[in-house]
Tab-separated table of C-alpha atoms in Angstrom:
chain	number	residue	atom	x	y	z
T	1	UNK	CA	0.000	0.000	0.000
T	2	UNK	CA	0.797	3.515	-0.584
T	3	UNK	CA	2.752	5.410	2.036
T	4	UNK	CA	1.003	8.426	3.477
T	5	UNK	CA	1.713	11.777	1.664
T	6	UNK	CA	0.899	13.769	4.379
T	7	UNK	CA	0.677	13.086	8.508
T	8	UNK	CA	-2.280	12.450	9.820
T	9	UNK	CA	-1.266	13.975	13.187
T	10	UNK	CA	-2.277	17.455	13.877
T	11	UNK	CA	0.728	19.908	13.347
T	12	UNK	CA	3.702	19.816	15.489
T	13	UNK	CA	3.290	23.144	16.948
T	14	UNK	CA	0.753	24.615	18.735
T	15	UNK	CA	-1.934	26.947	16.614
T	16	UNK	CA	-3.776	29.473	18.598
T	17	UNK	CA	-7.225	29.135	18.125
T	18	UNK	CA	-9.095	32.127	16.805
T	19	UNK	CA	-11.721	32.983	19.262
T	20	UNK	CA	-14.553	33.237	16.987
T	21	UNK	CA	-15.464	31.603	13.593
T	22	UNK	CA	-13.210	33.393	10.652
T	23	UNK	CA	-16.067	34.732	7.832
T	24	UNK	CA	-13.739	37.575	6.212
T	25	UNK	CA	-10.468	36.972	4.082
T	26	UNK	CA	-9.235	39.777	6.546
T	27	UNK	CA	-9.646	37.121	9.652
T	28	UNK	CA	-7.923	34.497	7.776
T	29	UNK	CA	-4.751	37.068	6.878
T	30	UNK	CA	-5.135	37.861	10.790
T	31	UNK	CA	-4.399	34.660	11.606
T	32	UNK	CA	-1.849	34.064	9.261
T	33	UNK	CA	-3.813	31.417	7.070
T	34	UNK	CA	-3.956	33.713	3.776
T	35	UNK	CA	-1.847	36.633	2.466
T	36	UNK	CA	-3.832	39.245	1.280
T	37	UNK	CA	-5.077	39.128	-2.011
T	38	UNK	CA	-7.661	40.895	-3.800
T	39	UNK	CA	-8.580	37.807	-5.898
T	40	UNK	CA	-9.636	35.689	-2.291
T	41	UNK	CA	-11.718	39.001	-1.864
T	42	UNK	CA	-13.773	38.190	-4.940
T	43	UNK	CA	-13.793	34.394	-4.226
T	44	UNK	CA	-15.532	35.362	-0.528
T	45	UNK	CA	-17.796	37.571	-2.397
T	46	UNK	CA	-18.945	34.849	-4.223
T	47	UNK	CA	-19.059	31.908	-2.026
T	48	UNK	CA	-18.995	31.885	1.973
T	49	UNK	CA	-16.743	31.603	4.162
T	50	UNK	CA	-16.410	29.906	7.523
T	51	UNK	CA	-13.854	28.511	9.348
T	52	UNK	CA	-14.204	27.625	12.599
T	53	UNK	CA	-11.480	27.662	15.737
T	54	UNK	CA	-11.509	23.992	16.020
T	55	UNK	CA	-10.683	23.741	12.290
T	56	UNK	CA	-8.459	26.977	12.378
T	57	UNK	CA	-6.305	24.892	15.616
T	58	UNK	CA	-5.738	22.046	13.178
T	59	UNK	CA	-4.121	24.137	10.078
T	60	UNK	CA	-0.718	24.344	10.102
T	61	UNK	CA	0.008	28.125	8.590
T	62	UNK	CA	3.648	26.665	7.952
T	63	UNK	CA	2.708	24.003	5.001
T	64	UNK	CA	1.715	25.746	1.536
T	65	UNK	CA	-0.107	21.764	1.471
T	66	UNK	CA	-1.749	21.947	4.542
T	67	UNK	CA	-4.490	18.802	4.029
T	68	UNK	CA	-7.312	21.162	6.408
T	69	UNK	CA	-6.490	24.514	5.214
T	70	UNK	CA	-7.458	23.456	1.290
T	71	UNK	CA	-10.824	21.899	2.303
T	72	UNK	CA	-11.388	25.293	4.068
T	73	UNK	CA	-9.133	28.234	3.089
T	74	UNK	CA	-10.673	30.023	-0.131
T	75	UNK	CA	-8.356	29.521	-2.919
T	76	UNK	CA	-8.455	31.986	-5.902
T	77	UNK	CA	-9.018	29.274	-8.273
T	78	UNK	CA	-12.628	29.203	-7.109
T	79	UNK	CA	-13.060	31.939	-9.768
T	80	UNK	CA	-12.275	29.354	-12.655
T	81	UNK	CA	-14.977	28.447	-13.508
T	82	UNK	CA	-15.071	25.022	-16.806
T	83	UNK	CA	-17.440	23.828	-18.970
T	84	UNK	CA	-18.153	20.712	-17.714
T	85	UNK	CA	-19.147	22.387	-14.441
T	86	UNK	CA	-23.061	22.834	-13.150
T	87	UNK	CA	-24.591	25.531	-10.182
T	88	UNK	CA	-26.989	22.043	-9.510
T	89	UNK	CA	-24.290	19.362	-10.075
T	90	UNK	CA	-26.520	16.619	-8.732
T	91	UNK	CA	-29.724	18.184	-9.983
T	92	UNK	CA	-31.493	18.471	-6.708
T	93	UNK	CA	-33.531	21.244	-9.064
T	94	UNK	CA	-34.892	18.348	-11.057
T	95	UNK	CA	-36.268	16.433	-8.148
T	96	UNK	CA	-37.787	19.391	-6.630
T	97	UNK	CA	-41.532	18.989	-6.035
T	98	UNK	CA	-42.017	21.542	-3.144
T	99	UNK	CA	-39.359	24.290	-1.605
T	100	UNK	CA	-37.115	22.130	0.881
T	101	UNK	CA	-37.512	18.617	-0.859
T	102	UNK	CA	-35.683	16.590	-2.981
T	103	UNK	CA	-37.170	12.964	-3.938
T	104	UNK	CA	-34.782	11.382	-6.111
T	105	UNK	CA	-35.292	7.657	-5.153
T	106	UNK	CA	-38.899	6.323	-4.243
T	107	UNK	CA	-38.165	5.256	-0.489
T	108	UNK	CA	-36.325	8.387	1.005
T	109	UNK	CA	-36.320	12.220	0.566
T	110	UNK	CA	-33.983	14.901	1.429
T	111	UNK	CA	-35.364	17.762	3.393
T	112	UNK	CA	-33.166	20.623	3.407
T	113	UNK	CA	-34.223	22.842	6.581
T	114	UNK	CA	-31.812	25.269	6.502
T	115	UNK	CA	-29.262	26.839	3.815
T	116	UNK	CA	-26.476	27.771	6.322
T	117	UNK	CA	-23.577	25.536	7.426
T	118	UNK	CA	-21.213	25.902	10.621
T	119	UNK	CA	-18.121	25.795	8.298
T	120	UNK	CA	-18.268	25.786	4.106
T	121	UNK	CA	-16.027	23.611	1.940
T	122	UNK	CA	-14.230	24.600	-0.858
T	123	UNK	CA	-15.555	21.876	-2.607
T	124	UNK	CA	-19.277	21.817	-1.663
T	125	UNK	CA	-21.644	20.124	-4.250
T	126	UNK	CA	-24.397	23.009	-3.030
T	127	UNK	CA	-21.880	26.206	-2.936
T	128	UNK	CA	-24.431	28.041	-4.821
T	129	UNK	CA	-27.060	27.505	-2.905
T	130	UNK	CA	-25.755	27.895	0.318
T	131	UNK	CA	-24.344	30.820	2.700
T	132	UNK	CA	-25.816	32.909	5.038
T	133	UNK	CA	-29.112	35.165	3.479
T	134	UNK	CA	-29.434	31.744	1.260
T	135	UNK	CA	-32.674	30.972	0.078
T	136	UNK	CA	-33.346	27.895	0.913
T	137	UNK	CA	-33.924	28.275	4.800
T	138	UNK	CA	-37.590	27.009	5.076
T	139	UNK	CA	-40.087	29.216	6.131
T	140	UNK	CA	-42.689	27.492	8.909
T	141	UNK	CA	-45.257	27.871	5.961
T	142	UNK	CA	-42.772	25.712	3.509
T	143	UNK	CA	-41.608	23.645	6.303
T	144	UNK	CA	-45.528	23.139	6.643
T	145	UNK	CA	-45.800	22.364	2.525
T	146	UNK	CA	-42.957	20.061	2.902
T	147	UNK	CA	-43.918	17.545	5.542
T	148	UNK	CA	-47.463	17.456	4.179
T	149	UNK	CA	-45.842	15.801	1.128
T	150	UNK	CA	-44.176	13.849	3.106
T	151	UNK	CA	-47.194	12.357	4.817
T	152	UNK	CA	-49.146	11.876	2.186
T	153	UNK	CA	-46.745	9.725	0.120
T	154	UNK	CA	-46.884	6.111	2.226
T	155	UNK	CA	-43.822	5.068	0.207
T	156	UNK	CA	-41.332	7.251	1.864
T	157	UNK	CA	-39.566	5.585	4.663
T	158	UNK	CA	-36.775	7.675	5.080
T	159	UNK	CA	-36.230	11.227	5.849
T	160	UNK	CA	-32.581	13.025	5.235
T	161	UNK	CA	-31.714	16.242	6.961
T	162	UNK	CA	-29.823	18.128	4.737
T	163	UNK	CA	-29.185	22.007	3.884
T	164	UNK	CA	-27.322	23.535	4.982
T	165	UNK	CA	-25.958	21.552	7.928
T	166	UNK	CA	-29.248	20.562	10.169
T	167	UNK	CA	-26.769	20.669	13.368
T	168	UNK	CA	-26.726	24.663	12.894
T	169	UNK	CA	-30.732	24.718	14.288
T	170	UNK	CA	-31.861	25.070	17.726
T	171	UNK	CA	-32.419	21.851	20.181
T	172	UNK	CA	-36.211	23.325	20.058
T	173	UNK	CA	-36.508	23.365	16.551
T	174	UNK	CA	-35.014	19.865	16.185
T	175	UNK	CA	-36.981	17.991	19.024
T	176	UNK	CA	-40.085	19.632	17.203
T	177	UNK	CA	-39.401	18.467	13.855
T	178	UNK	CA	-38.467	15.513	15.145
T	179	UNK	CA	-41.565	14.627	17.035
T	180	UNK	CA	-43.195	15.668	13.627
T	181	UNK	CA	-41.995	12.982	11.482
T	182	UNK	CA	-42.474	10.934	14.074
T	183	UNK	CA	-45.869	11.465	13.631
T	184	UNK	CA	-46.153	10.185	10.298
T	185	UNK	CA	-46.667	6.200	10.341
T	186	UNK	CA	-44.650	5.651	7.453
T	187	UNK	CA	-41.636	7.503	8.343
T	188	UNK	CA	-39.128	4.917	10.027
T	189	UNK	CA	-35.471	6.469	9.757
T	190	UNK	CA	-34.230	9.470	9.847
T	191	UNK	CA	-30.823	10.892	9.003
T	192	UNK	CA	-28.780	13.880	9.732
T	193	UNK	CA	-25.914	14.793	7.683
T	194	UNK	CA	-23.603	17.037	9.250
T	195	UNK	CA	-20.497	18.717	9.516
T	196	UNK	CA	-20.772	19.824	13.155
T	197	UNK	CA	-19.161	17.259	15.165
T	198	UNK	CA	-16.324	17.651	13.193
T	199	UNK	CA	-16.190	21.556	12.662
T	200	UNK	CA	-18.012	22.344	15.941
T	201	UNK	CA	-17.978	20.338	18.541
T	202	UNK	CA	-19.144	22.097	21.147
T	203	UNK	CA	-22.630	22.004	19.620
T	204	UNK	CA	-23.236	18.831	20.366
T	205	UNK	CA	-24.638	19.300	23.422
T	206	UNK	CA	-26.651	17.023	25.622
T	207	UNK	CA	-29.815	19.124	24.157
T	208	UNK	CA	-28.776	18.745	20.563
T	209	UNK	CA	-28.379	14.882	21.479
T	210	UNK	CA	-31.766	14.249	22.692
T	211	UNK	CA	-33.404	16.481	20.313
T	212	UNK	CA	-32.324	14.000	17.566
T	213	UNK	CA	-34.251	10.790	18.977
T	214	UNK	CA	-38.493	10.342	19.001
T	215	UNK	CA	-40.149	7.644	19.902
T	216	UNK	CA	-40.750	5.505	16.950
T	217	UNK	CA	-38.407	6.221	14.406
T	218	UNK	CA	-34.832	5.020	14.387
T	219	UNK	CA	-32.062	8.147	13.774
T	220	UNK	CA	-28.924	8.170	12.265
T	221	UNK	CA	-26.157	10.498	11.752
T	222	UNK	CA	-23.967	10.653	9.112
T	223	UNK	CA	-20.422	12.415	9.803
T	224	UNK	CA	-18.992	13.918	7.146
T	225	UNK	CA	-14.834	13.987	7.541
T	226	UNK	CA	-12.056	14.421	4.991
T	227	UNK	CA	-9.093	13.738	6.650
T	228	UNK	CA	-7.991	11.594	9.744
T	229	UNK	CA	-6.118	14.882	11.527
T	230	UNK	CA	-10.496	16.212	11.824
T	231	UNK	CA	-10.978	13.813	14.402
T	232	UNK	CA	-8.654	15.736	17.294
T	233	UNK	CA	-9.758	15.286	20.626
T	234	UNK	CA	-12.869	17.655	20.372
T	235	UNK	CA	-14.299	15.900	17.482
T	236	UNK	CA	-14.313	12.318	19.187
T	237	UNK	CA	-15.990	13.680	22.174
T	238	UNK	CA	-18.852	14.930	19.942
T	239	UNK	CA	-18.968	11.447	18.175
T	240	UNK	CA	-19.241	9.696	21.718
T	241	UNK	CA	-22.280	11.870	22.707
T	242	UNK	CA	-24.270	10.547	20.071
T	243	UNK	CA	-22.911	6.951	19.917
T	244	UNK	CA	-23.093	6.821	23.809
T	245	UNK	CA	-26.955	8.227	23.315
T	246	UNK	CA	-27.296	4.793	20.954
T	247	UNK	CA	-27.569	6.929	17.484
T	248	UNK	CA	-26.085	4.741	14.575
T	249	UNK	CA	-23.182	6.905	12.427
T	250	UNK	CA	-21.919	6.465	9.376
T	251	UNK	CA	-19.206	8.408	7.728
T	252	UNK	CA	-19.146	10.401	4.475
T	253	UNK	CA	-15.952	11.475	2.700
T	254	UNK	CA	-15.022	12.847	-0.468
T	255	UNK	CA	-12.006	12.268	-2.178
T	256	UNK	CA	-10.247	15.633	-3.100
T	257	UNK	CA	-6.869	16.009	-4.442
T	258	UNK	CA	-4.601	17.617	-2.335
T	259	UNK	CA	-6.029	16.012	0.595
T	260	UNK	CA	-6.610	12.313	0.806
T	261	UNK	CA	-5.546	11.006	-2.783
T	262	UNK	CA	-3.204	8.443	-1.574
T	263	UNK	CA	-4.389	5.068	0.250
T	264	UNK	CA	-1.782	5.467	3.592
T	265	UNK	CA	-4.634	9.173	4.206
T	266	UNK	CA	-7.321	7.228	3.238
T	267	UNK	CA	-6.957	4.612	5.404
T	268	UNK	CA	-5.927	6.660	8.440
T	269	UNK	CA	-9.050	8.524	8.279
T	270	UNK	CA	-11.108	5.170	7.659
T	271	UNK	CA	-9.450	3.807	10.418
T	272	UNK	CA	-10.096	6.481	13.186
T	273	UNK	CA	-13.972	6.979	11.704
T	274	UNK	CA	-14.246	3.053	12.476
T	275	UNK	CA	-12.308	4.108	16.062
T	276	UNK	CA	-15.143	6.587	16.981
T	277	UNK	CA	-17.949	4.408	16.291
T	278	UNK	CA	-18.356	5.609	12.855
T	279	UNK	CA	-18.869	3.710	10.272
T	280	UNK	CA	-17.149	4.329	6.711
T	281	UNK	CA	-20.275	4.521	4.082
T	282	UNK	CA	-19.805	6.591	1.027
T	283	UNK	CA	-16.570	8.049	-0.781
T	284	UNK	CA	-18.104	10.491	-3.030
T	285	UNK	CA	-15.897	11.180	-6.608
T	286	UNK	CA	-15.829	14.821	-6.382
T	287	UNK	CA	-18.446	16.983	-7.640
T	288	UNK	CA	-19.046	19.265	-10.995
T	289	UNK	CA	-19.268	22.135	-8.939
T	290	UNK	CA	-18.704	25.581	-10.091
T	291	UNK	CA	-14.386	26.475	-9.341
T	292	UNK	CA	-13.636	23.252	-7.761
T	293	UNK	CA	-11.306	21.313	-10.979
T	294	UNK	CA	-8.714	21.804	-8.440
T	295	UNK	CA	-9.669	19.237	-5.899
T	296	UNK	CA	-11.228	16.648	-8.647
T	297	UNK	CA	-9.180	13.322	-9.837
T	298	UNK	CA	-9.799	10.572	-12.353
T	299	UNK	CA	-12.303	7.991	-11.706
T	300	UNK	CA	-9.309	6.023	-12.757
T	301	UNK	CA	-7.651	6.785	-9.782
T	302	UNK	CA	-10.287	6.485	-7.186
T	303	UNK	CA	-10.584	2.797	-8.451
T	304	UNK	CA	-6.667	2.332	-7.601
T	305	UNK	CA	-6.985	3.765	-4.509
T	306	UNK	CA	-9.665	1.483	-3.579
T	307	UNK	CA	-8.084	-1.361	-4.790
T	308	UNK	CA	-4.817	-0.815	-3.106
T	309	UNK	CA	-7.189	-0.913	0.320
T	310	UNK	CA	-9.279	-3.809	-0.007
T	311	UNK	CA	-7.584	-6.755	1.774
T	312	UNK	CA	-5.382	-4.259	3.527
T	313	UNK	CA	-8.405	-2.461	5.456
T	314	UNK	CA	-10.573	-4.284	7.626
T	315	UNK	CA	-14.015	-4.213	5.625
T	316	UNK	CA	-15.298	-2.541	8.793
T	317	UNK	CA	-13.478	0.427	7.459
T	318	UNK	CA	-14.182	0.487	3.774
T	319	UNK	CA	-16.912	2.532	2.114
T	320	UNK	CA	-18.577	2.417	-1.406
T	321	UNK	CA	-16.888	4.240	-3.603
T	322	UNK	CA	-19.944	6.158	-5.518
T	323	UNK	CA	-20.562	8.701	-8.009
T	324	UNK	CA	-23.018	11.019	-8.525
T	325	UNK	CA	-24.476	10.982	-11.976
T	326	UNK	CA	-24.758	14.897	-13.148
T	327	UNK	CA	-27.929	15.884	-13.794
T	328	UNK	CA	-29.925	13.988	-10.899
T	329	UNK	CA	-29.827	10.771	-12.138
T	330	UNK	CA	-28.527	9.561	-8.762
T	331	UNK	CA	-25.511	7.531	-6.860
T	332	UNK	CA	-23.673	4.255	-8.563
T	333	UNK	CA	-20.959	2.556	-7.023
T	334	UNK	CA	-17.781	2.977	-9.367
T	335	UNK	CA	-15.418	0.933	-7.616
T	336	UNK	CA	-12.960	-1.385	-8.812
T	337	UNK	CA	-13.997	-4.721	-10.236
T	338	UNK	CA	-12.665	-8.203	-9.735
T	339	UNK	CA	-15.031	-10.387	-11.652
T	340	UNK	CA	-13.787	-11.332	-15.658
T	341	UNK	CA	-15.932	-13.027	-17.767
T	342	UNK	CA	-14.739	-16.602	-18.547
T	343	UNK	CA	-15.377	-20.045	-20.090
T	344	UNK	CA	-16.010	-21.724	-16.839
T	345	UNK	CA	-17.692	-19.143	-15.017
T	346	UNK	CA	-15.835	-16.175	-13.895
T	347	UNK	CA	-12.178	-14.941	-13.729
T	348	UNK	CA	-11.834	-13.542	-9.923
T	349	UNK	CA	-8.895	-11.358	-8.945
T	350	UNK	CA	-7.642	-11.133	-4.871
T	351	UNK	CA	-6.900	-8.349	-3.350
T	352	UNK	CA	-2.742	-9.228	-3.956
T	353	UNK	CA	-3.498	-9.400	-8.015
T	354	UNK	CA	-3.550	-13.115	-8.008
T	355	UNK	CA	-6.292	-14.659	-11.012
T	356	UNK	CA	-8.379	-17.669	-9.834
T	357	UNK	CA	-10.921	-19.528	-12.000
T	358	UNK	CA	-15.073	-19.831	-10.168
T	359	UNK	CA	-17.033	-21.901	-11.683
T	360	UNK	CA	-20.292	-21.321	-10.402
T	361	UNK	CA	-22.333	-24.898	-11.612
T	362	UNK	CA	-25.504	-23.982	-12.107
């Protein structure tokens, strides 16, 4: 397997953490994470900005490479913009029935509550659509629109709390929507997916923790993380609140270059998901987003990477490799494959490269 290109420790020295969340390109040159530069001005203009003081403590201002600063730092080359690249990459708009709902596959919906996040990424899927003023925080009459379509369609059985981040609203607000879906017979799971734990600890308080159960309907929280050096000390506390509180996790990553295109990063971050109770479920291929070509690899690639971990990972720690068809035609796995056609059946390769015949007699 590949040696790590980067540590997964947190830096060497010590980084002062800012005392509030950085929003302005004149924070970040404060705190010596960006030189100033009128182009970062425009990018911030554009798209927002948040980093937070847990995630400003982990960036080492030293390395030009730093693994946290690039999912978080605004980079100038946000402003190149290619032709390839969609504002709707995954074509929520497509899928769109009422304001705050996607229903892309028959069983489960996403219901996007909120438009804000508690930290953006430079490489977000939704960067046009979310930030603070952004549209797409639900009124209580569209919040009202959007779980009456939700009740009256039996065949939903899972809700996904999107955005936005969902961890950004109240306890009250939670606990209320909660007890909501709960309401509706049909509605069995839901699932948060958030940033917080990673980029905000602290709000995962003991209110925030109950607020996310309801009789009657099983919850889930899925934990998005890039990079094994997110899960300091802070972040695993957050993840044992909710695993402690018996919420399931799973664990979302996306694989950006620059950040965790080798397998040693990868499986360091798979690893210490699996440690916190999290377990690894999707590895999104990056995005078509608008001014992201710098974090985006070959499919090619992602399929190495994943082969060079199978066999070398426990499978506890291994996630589907998926891809996002553009234009809202949904998720398909794109991983490697080690099934060949043959005479006697199949051609099946191990996770060394050895060949072996299967013949399956029927």
């Amino acid at each position: 397997m590949n040696a790590p290109a980067r540590s997964p420790l947190a830096p060497s020295a010590a980084t002062p953490l800012p005392a509030r969340t950085l929003r302005r390109v004149s924070e970040l040159a404060e705190a010596g994470l960006v030189a100033a530069d009128p182009a970062l001005e425009a990018v911030a203009a554009r798209y927002a900005v948040a980093v937070t003081p847990v995630l400003a403590g982990l960036i080492d201002p030293a390395d030009a490479a730093d693994p946290i600063a690039r999912q978080f730092v605004p980079d100038a080359r946000e402003l190149e913009t290619r032709p390839e690249e969609r504002e709707d990459p995954i074509g929520d708009a497509a899928h769109s029935p009422v304001p705050g709902i996607v229903h892309r596959y028959p069983d489960r919906v996403l219901l996007k509550l909120v438009g804000v996040c508690a930290v953006y990424c430079r490489f977000c899927f939704r960067r046009e659509m979310v930030g603070p003023g952004a549209e797409s925080n639900l009124s209580d009459e569209a919040l009202e629109t959007a779980l009456a379509y939700i009740s009256a369609r039996p065949e939903i059985w899972e809700v996904v709390l999107t955005g936005g981040d969902p961890f950004v609203a109240s306890p009250r607000r939670l606990a209320g929507l909660m007890a909501r879906l709960a309401a509706i017979p049909h509605v069995k799971v839901v699932r948060f997916h958030t940033r917080v734990p990673i980029a905000a600890p602290e709000r995962v308080t003991g209110a925030l923790v109950a607020a996310l159960r309801a009789p009657g309907v099983t919850t889930y929280v899925a934990v998005h993380a890039n990079h094994a050096r997110e899960l300091g000390a802070e972040a695993r506390a957050a993840l044992a609140r909710l695993a402690e509180a018996g919420i399931a996790l799973v664990g979302q990553s996306v694989l950006l270059a620059g950040v965790n295109d080798d397998a040693g990063t990868l499986a360091a971050l798979f690893r210490a998901l699996v440690e916190c109770r999290v377990k690894p479920y999707y590895l999104h291929h990056p995005d078509l987003a608008p001014g992201t070509a710098h974090f985006r690899l070959t499919i090619q690639r992602g399929q190495e990477l994943m082969a060079a971990l199978r066999g070398r990972v426990s499978g506890l720690a291994l996630p589907t490799y998926v891809l996002d068809i553009p234009g809202g035609h949904g998720k398909v796995p794109v991983g490697p494959s080690y099934l060949e056609p043959a005479p006697e059946g199949w051609h099946v390769t191990d996770y060394c490269g050895g060949v072996h015949a299967y013949g399956e007699g029927v």
